[in-house]
Short mmCIF file of C-alpha atoms in Angstrom, two decimals:
data_model
loop_
_atom_site.label_atom_id
_atom_site.label_comp_id
_atom_site.label_asym_id
_atom_site.label_seq_id
_atom_site.Cartn_x
_atom_site.Cartn_y
_atom_site.Cartn_z
CA UNK N 1 73.70 50.15 2.15
CA UNK N 2 74.53 48.10 5.21
CA UNK N 3 73.50 51.00 7.45
CA UNK N 4 70.13 51.32 5.64
CA UNK N 5 69.56 47.60 6.03
CA UNK N 6 70.22 47.81 9.77
CA UNK N 7 67.81 50.74 10.12
CA UNK N 8 65.12 48.83 8.20
CA UNK N 9 65.67 45.71 10.32
CA UNK N 10 65.46 47.73 13.54
CA UNK N 11 62.23 49.39 12.37
CA UNK N 12 60.61 46.04 11.55
CA UNK N 13 61.67 44.63 14.92
CA UNK N 14 60.07 47.55 16.77
CA UNK N 15 56.83 47.21 14.81
CA UNK N 16 56.63 43.47 15.49
CA UNK N 17 57.44 43.92 19.16
CA UNK N 18 54.53 46.34 19.64
CA UNK N 19 52.04 44.35 17.57
CA UNK N 20 50.85 42.04 20.40
CA UNK N 21 50.00 45.08 22.53
CA UNK N 22 48.10 46.65 19.65
CA UNK N 23 46.14 43.44 19.14
CA UNK N 24 45.47 43.18 22.86
CA UNK N 25 44.22 46.77 22.98
CA UNK N 26 41.89 46.07 20.06
CA UNK N 27 40.52 43.00 21.83
CA UNK N 28 39.96 44.99 25.01
CA UNK N 29 37.66 47.43 23.23
CA UNK N 30 35.20 44.60 22.63
CA UNK N 31 34.95 43.54 26.28
CA UNK N 32 32.32 44.67 28.73
CA UNK N 33 33.06 48.09 30.19
CA UNK N 34 32.77 46.74 33.73
CA UNK N 35 36.04 44.89 33.12
CA UNK N 36 37.94 48.11 32.41
CA UNK N 37 39.86 49.13 35.51
CA UNK N 38 41.79 52.08 34.04
CA UNK N 39 45.03 51.97 36.04
CA UNK N 40 43.57 51.34 39.49
CA UNK N 41 45.07 48.42 41.40
CA UNK N 42 43.05 47.52 44.48
CA UNK N 43 45.97 45.52 45.89
CA UNK N 44 48.10 48.66 46.30
CA UNK N 45 45.45 51.39 46.23
CA UNK N 46 46.24 53.06 49.54
CA UNK N 47 49.98 52.76 49.00
CA UNK N 48 49.48 54.56 45.68
CA UNK N 49 47.64 57.38 47.48
CA UNK N 50 50.76 58.33 49.44
CA UNK N 51 52.62 61.05 47.54
CA UNK N 52 55.41 61.30 50.10
CA UNK N 53 58.52 59.13 49.81
CA UNK N 54 58.82 58.73 53.60
CA UNK N 55 55.32 57.23 53.81
CA UNK N 56 55.99 54.90 50.89
CA UNK N 57 59.34 53.81 52.29
CA UNK N 58 57.92 52.82 55.66
CA UNK N 59 54.88 51.18 54.03
CA UNK N 60 57.26 49.01 51.98
CA UNK N 61 59.31 48.18 55.07
CA UNK N 62 56.22 46.97 56.93
CA UNK N 63 54.80 45.12 53.93
CA UNK N 64 58.08 43.32 53.16
CA UNK N 65 58.47 42.21 56.77
CA UNK N 66 54.80 41.20 56.99
CA UNK N 67 55.03 39.16 53.81
CA UNK N 68 58.08 37.34 55.15
CA UNK N 69 56.36 36.63 58.48
CA UNK N 70 53.21 35.52 56.64
CA UNK N 71 55.17 32.91 54.70
CA UNK N 72 57.06 31.63 57.75
CA UNK N 73 56.26 29.31 60.65
CA UNK N 74 57.98 31.58 63.16
CA UNK N 75 56.23 32.02 66.48
CA UNK N 76 55.29 35.52 67.54
CA UNK N 77 57.20 36.59 70.65
CA UNK N 78 55.30 37.22 73.87
CA UNK N 79 56.11 40.53 75.55
CA UNK N 80 55.74 41.65 79.15
CA UNK N 81 53.05 44.11 78.12
CA UNK N 82 50.74 41.19 77.34
CA UNK N 83 51.04 41.30 73.56
CA UNK N 84 52.81 39.28 70.87
CA UNK N 85 55.45 40.68 68.54
CA UNK N 86 55.39 39.67 64.88
CA UNK N 87 58.48 41.65 63.90
CA UNK N 88 60.43 44.82 64.64
CA UNK N 89 62.00 47.12 62.08
CA UNK N 90 63.91 50.38 62.12
CA UNK N 91 62.46 53.64 60.83
CA UNK N 92 65.04 56.29 60.11
CA UNK N 93 64.83 59.54 62.03
CA UNK N 94 64.55 61.34 58.71
CA UNK N 95 61.40 59.40 57.81
CA UNK N 96 59.98 59.56 61.34
CA UNK N 97 60.23 63.34 61.44
CA UNK N 98 58.03 63.47 58.34
CA UNK N 99 55.58 60.77 59.42
CA UNK N 100 55.07 61.14 63.16
CA UNK N 101 52.46 59.23 65.15
CA UNK N 102 49.46 60.22 63.01
CA UNK N 103 51.27 59.29 59.83
CA UNK N 104 52.28 55.93 61.25
CA UNK N 105 48.63 55.18 62.03
CA UNK N 106 47.75 55.82 58.39
CA UNK N 107 50.60 53.66 57.11
CA UNK N 108 49.75 50.66 59.31
CA UNK N 109 46.06 50.98 58.42
CA UNK N 110 46.95 51.24 54.71
CA UNK N 111 49.02 48.04 54.83
CA UNK N 112 46.17 46.20 56.54
CA UNK N 113 43.56 47.60 54.14
CA UNK N 114 45.60 46.67 51.05
CA UNK N 115 46.53 43.21 52.37
CA UNK N 116 43.67 41.22 53.95
CA UNK N 117 45.92 38.14 53.76
CA UNK N 118 47.70 39.44 56.87
CA UNK N 119 44.80 38.21 59.01
CA UNK N 120 47.16 37.73 61.96
CA UNK N 121 48.37 41.35 61.98
CA UNK N 122 47.01 43.74 64.59
CA UNK N 123 46.57 47.45 64.00
CA UNK N 124 48.32 47.97 67.34
CA UNK N 125 52.04 48.69 67.26
CA UNK N 126 54.83 49.98 69.48
CA UNK N 127 57.30 52.77 68.72
CA UNK N 128 60.47 53.40 70.68
CA UNK N 129 63.35 55.77 70.06
CA UNK N 130 66.65 53.88 69.79
CA UNK N 131 70.25 54.69 68.98
CA UNK N 132 73.32 52.83 67.79
CA UNK N 133 76.38 54.99 68.21
CA UNK N 134 75.55 58.27 66.55
CA UNK N 135 72.71 56.70 64.55
CA UNK N 136 69.25 57.40 65.94
CA UNK N 137 66.11 55.66 64.72
CA UNK N 138 62.63 54.54 65.76
CA UNK N 139 62.08 50.86 66.50
CA UNK N 140 58.66 49.94 65.12
CA UNK N 141 57.16 46.74 66.52
CA UNK N 142 54.14 45.25 64.77
CA UNK N 143 51.89 43.12 66.94
CA UNK N 144 50.36 39.72 66.14
CA UNK N 145 47.01 38.57 67.50
CA UNK N 146 47.50 35.95 70.21
CA UNK N 147 45.19 33.54 68.35
CA UNK N 148 47.75 33.37 65.54
CA UNK N 149 50.97 33.59 67.57
CA UNK N 150 51.87 29.93 67.05
CA UNK N 151 53.74 29.65 63.76
CA UNK N 152 52.59 26.15 62.80
CA UNK N 153 48.93 26.94 63.49
CA UNK N 154 49.18 30.23 61.63
CA UNK N 155 50.75 28.45 58.65
CA UNK N 156 47.82 26.02 58.49
CA UNK N 157 45.35 28.90 58.57
CA UNK N 158 47.37 30.75 55.94
CA UNK N 159 47.35 27.75 53.58
CA UNK N 160 43.61 27.37 54.13
CA UNK N 161 43.20 31.09 53.36
CA UNK N 162 45.00 30.72 50.03
CA UNK N 163 43.13 27.55 49.07
CA UNK N 164 39.71 28.96 49.96
CA UNK N 165 40.30 32.12 47.93
CA UNK N 166 41.24 29.96 44.94
CA UNK N 167 38.12 27.82 45.40
CA UNK N 168 35.87 30.87 45.45
CA UNK N 169 37.58 32.13 42.30
CA UNK N 170 37.27 28.72 40.63
CA UNK N 171 33.49 28.83 41.12
CA UNK N 172 33.32 31.73 38.65
CA UNK N 173 33.06 31.24 34.91
CA UNK N 174 36.16 32.42 33.06
CA UNK N 175 34.00 34.64 30.84
CA UNK N 176 32.17 36.26 33.77
CA UNK N 177 31.98 40.04 33.69
CA UNK N 178 33.34 41.97 36.65
CA UNK N 179 29.92 42.95 37.98
CA UNK N 180 28.90 39.28 37.78
CA UNK N 181 31.96 38.30 39.81
CA UNK N 182 31.04 40.89 42.43
CA UNK N 183 27.43 39.65 42.54
CA UNK N 184 28.25 35.93 42.70
CA UNK N 185 30.94 36.26 45.39
CA UNK N 186 28.64 38.56 47.40
CA UNK N 187 25.98 35.82 47.43
CA UNK N 188 28.39 32.92 47.86
CA UNK N 189 29.98 34.34 51.02
CA UNK N 190 26.62 35.28 52.54
CA UNK N 191 25.20 31.81 51.85
CA UNK N 192 28.16 30.11 53.56
CA UNK N 193 28.87 32.40 56.50
CA UNK N 194 26.90 33.48 59.55
CA UNK N 195 26.93 36.99 60.93
CA UNK N 196 27.85 36.63 64.58
CA UNK N 197 26.28 38.76 67.28
CA UNK N 198 28.72 37.43 69.87
CA UNK N 199 31.57 39.70 68.77
CA UNK N 200 30.29 43.23 69.26
CA UNK N 201 33.72 44.20 70.59
CA UNK N 202 37.17 42.73 69.94
CA UNK N 203 38.66 40.20 72.32
CA UNK N 204 41.39 37.59 72.05
CA UNK N 205 38.72 34.89 71.82
CA UNK N 206 36.66 36.38 68.98
CA UNK N 207 39.32 38.21 66.98
CA UNK N 208 38.82 35.77 64.10
CA UNK N 209 35.43 37.42 63.43
CA UNK N 210 37.26 40.64 62.54
CA UNK N 211 39.50 38.92 59.99
CA UNK N 212 39.09 37.03 56.74
CA UNK N 213 40.00 33.87 58.65
CA UNK N 214 36.59 33.97 60.31
CA UNK N 215 34.98 33.68 56.87
CA UNK N 216 37.38 31.18 55.29
CA UNK N 217 38.07 28.90 58.27
CA UNK N 218 35.53 26.05 58.53
CA UNK N 219 36.19 26.05 62.27
CA UNK N 220 34.38 29.39 62.47
CA UNK N 221 32.58 30.43 59.27
CA UNK N 222 31.22 33.41 61.16
CA UNK N 223 32.24 37.05 61.20
CA UNK N 224 31.23 40.65 61.70
CA UNK N 225 31.33 43.29 58.96
CA UNK N 226 35.13 43.63 59.23
CA UNK N 227 35.68 39.95 58.47
CA UNK N 228 33.20 39.93 55.58
CA UNK N 229 34.83 42.98 53.99
CA UNK N 230 38.38 41.60 54.28
CA UNK N 231 37.39 38.21 52.85
CA UNK N 232 35.51 39.82 49.96
CA UNK N 233 38.50 42.02 49.12
CA UNK N 234 40.87 39.03 49.20
CA UNK N 235 38.78 37.26 46.56
CA UNK N 236 38.31 40.38 44.44
CA UNK N 237 42.09 40.94 44.51
CA UNK N 238 42.59 37.40 43.25
CA UNK N 239 40.07 37.68 40.38
CA UNK N 240 41.30 41.12 39.33
CA UNK N 241 38.42 43.38 40.35
CA UNK N 242 39.65 46.60 42.03
CA UNK N 243 38.28 46.52 45.56
CA UNK N 244 38.97 48.55 48.70
CA UNK N 245 38.53 47.80 52.38
CA UNK N 246 37.04 50.72 54.34
CA UNK N 247 36.27 51.20 58.02
CA UNK N 248 33.91 53.72 59.53
CA UNK N 249 30.70 54.44 61.33
CA UNK N 250 27.28 52.86 60.99
CA UNK N 251 24.93 55.38 62.56
CA UNK N 252 22.14 52.79 62.79
CA UNK N 253 24.10 51.10 65.57
CA UNK N 254 24.44 54.24 67.67
CA UNK N 255 22.26 55.44 70.50
CA UNK N 256 21.56 59.15 70.04
CA UNK N 257 20.24 59.37 73.59
CA UNK N 258 23.81 58.99 74.84
CA UNK N 259 25.57 62.36 74.68
CA UNK N 260 29.01 60.81 74.14
CA UNK N 261 27.88 58.68 71.20
CA UNK N 262 25.88 61.57 69.75
CA UNK N 263 28.96 63.81 69.78
CA UNK N 264 31.21 61.14 68.29
CA UNK N 265 28.54 60.42 65.66
CA UNK N 266 28.50 64.05 64.61
CA UNK N 267 32.29 64.00 64.38
CA UNK N 268 32.15 60.74 62.33
CA UNK N 269 34.80 59.21 64.57
CA UNK N 270 33.19 56.02 65.85
CA UNK N 271 34.57 52.89 64.17
CA UNK N 272 31.89 50.20 64.35
CA UNK N 273 31.58 48.89 60.80
CA UNK N 274 33.52 47.94 57.67
CA UNK N 275 32.57 47.67 54.01
CA UNK N 276 34.03 47.66 50.50
CA UNK N 277 34.20 49.88 47.47
CA UNK N 278 34.41 48.14 44.07
CA UNK N 279 35.51 49.79 40.83
CA UNK N 280 33.37 48.89 37.82
CA UNK N 281 33.41 50.61 34.45
CA UNK N 282 35.19 53.70 35.75
CA UNK N 283 32.92 54.21 38.77
CA UNK N 284 33.05 53.30 42.45
CA UNK N 285 30.23 51.38 44.17
CA UNK N 286 29.68 50.72 47.87
CA UNK N 287 29.00 47.14 48.96
CA UNK N 288 28.53 45.78 52.49
CA UNK N 289 28.26 42.01 52.78
CA UNK N 290 27.94 41.97 56.55
CA UNK N 291 24.83 44.15 56.51
CA UNK N 292 23.43 42.13 53.59
CA UNK N 293 23.60 39.02 55.81
CA UNK N 294 21.25 40.14 58.60
CA UNK N 295 20.52 38.28 61.82
CA UNK N 296 16.80 37.56 61.59
CA UNK N 297 14.48 37.39 64.59
CA UNK N 298 13.02 34.12 63.29
CA UNK N 299 16.48 32.61 62.84
CA UNK N 300 16.07 31.99 59.12
CA UNK N 301 19.02 32.50 56.78
CA UNK N 302 18.54 35.65 54.76
CA UNK N 303 20.09 37.23 51.69
CA UNK N 304 19.66 40.96 51.19
CA UNK N 305 20.73 43.39 48.45
CA UNK N 306 20.24 46.57 50.47
CA UNK N 307 23.96 47.37 50.30
CA UNK N 308 24.83 45.85 46.93
CA UNK N 309 26.46 48.27 44.46
CA UNK N 310 24.93 51.38 46.00
CA UNK N 311 26.09 54.98 46.27
CA UNK N 312 27.30 56.79 49.38
CA UNK N 313 24.04 58.72 49.33
CA UNK N 314 21.97 55.54 49.34
CA UNK N 315 24.04 54.16 52.23
CA UNK N 316 23.86 57.42 54.17
CA UNK N 317 24.12 55.60 57.50
CA UNK N 318 27.72 54.63 56.65
CA UNK N 319 30.46 57.24 57.05
CA UNK N 320 34.10 56.42 56.35
CA UNK N 321 36.73 57.63 58.81
CA UNK N 322 38.85 59.54 56.31
CA UNK N 323 41.65 60.15 58.81
CA UNK N 324 42.42 56.41 58.88
CA UNK N 325 43.23 56.03 55.20
CA UNK N 326 44.32 58.37 52.40
CA UNK N 327 42.21 59.02 49.31
CA UNK N 328 39.04 57.08 50.12
CA UNK N 329 36.93 57.53 46.96
CA UNK N 330 33.33 58.67 46.76
CA UNK N 331 30.95 55.95 45.61
CA UNK N 332 28.67 57.50 43.00
CA UNK N 333 28.34 54.74 40.38
CA UNK N 334 24.91 53.80 39.04
CA UNK N 335 25.48 51.87 35.79
CA UNK N 336 25.96 48.57 37.61
CA UNK N 337 23.47 49.08 40.44
CA UNK N 338 21.20 46.10 41.12
CA UNK N 339 18.14 47.43 39.29
CA UNK N 340 20.16 47.87 36.09
CA UNK N 341 21.89 44.47 36.08
CA UNK N 342 19.09 42.28 37.45
CA UNK N 343 17.58 41.57 34.03
CA UNK N 344 20.95 40.44 32.64
CA UNK N 345 21.58 38.28 35.71
CA UNK N 346 18.17 36.66 35.28
CA UNK N 347 18.78 36.08 31.56
CA UNK N 348 22.10 34.39 32.35
CA UNK N 349 20.54 32.22 35.05
CA UNK N 350 22.60 33.84 37.81
CA UNK N 351 19.88 35.71 39.68
CA UNK N 352 19.06 34.71 43.25
CA UNK N 353 15.98 36.25 44.81
CA UNK N 354 16.39 38.10 48.08
CA UNK N 355 15.00 36.13 51.01
CA UNK N 356 14.87 39.13 53.31
CA UNK N 357 11.28 40.39 53.07
CA UNK N 358 9.25 43.17 54.67
CA UNK N 359 8.11 40.92 57.53
CA UNK N 360 11.73 40.07 58.39
CA UNK N 361 12.62 43.76 58.36
CA UNK N 362 9.78 44.66 60.72
CA UNK N 363 10.61 41.78 63.09
CA UNK N 364 14.31 42.62 63.12
CA UNK N 365 13.74 46.31 63.67
CA UNK N 366 11.19 46.10 66.47
CA UNK N 367 11.64 42.60 67.91
CA UNK N 368 9.26 39.65 68.09
CA UNK N 369 7.67 40.62 71.42
CA UNK N 370 6.94 44.18 70.28
CA UNK N 371 5.49 42.93 66.99
CA UNK N 372 3.29 40.33 68.74
CA UNK N 373 2.03 42.93 71.22
CA UNK N 374 1.35 45.30 68.33
CA UNK N 375 -0.54 42.61 66.41
CA UNK N 376 -2.52 41.80 69.58
CA UNK N 377 -3.46 45.44 70.04
CA UNK N 378 -4.43 45.76 66.38
CA UNK N 379 -6.65 42.64 66.62
CA UNK N 380 -8.21 44.00 69.83
CA UNK N 381 -8.95 47.30 68.12
CA UNK N 382 -10.44 45.47 65.12
CA UNK N 383 -12.70 43.39 67.41
CA UNK N 384 -13.78 46.51 69.29
CA UNK N 385 -14.46 48.28 66.01
CA UNK N 386 -16.58 45.37 64.74
CA UNK N 387 -18.52 45.30 68.00
CA UNK N 388 -19.15 49.03 67.81
CA UNK N 389 -20.31 48.74 64.22
CA UNK N 390 -22.63 45.85 65.13
CA UNK N 391 -23.95 47.73 68.16
CA UNK N 392 -24.56 50.84 66.08
CA UNK N 393 -26.45 48.87 63.43
CA UNK N 394 -28.60 47.10 66.04
CA UNK N 395 -29.47 50.41 67.64
CA UNK N 396 -30.47 51.91 64.30
CA UNK N 397 -32.58 48.84 63.51
CA UNK N 398 -34.47 49.09 66.81
CA UNK N 399 -35.09 52.78 66.28
CA UNK N 400 -36.40 52.06 62.80
CA UNK N 401 -38.78 49.42 64.13
CA UNK N 402 -40.10 51.81 66.77
CA UNK N 403 -40.76 54.49 64.19
CA UNK N 404 -42.65 52.08 61.88
CA UNK N 405 -46.53 52.34 62.17
CA UNK N 406 -48.28 48.99 62.57
CA UNK N 407 -51.72 48.57 60.80
CA UNK N 408 -54.04 45.85 62.16
CA UNK N 409 -56.40 44.25 59.61
CA UNK N 410 -59.64 42.57 60.78
CA UNK N 411 -59.71 39.18 59.04
CA UNK N 412 -62.56 37.62 61.05
CA UNK N 413 -65.06 37.61 58.13
CA UNK N 414 -62.44 36.10 55.84
CA UNK N 415 -61.60 33.44 58.39
CA UNK N 416 -65.29 32.52 58.71
CA UNK N 417 -65.61 32.10 54.97
CA UNK N 418 -62.50 29.92 54.86
CA UNK N 419 -63.84 27.63 57.57
CA UNK N 420 -67.05 26.82 55.59
CA UNK N 421 -67.09 23.33 54.10
CA UNK N 422 -66.57 23.15 50.39
CA UNK N 423 -69.65 23.10 48.18
CA UNK N 424 -70.29 19.59 46.99
#
């Protein structure tokens, strides 16, 4: 009897322990499908793509050390080679033999893509074979950008990073759907940040533009596509929307007349742009905030939706460098594209009209001088056309007058009668 009672008690305990999860699952079914993320975690997406223990082990080593350095006020160490060292760790020979140089590139890029909060971390690193007695290993040194080498300064920027992400998140309604979060943060960043044209290539003075710090730091509030994409991912990570950071090639920025660039373009190797992929309702969507914040010829602030929740096919000028990161997904989602969510956004009072019109696009593509010259030529052609039309009509009128026969009527008798005095 006692044994039966214990079995019954154990059964009831198990049922009660699972009941909250059952209730939670039932509640989830009623939520908007854009909030369903399956099992994808954007914060560890590229780590999860590694199916080799050696890759995962070294990824964890780098991430653990980076997290520790990120939380500290330690200064990065200056090296004779002209770079700063954030930290050095040991990679076992066993793991190194599996990974090699190409694998290490992928691992470092994966850590940076998964963790935009490491704004100070460079994708440059040093590897050196070392030994301690009979133990042989590879010393991996991760570099820190010189701008963030000072520990106290970096700590201030790090705290500002955390606070700014929280403030962006706090601007969202708790009941907001995932696609609404994506839309609102897309617009909020673009309305606060300027796309800088002064950072076409990395340097120690403009490196902030390639990091989320360029977006979040009030000292700058300017970035290129890399900075926009990292900042957007940081916020999406915080609000729970699966989001990836991707680097690749924007063919619109290439000059096909240059043989070198043409060849690299065909090989999809040039790295001149960054964007995001967001996961909504079981589908991936491409989004590029940097390109949706265009530099206008007139200098006006513009908001565009050209690269908001689009497919890879629609953004055919963007090609991801698949060798940099493992398992980059194809963006084929359409359910939450702009045309299908605009009505709901308008109904909820969230819609913001694009301020980037056809005139802006023409000016930005061809330049003000070219457009003015074109308008001048068009006006000149119109004037010439009007003159020709007028000339042609005048000529026809003269010819018509010449061809018209003139009949002269003798009115002398009538005039004489009219001149007679009236009969009294």
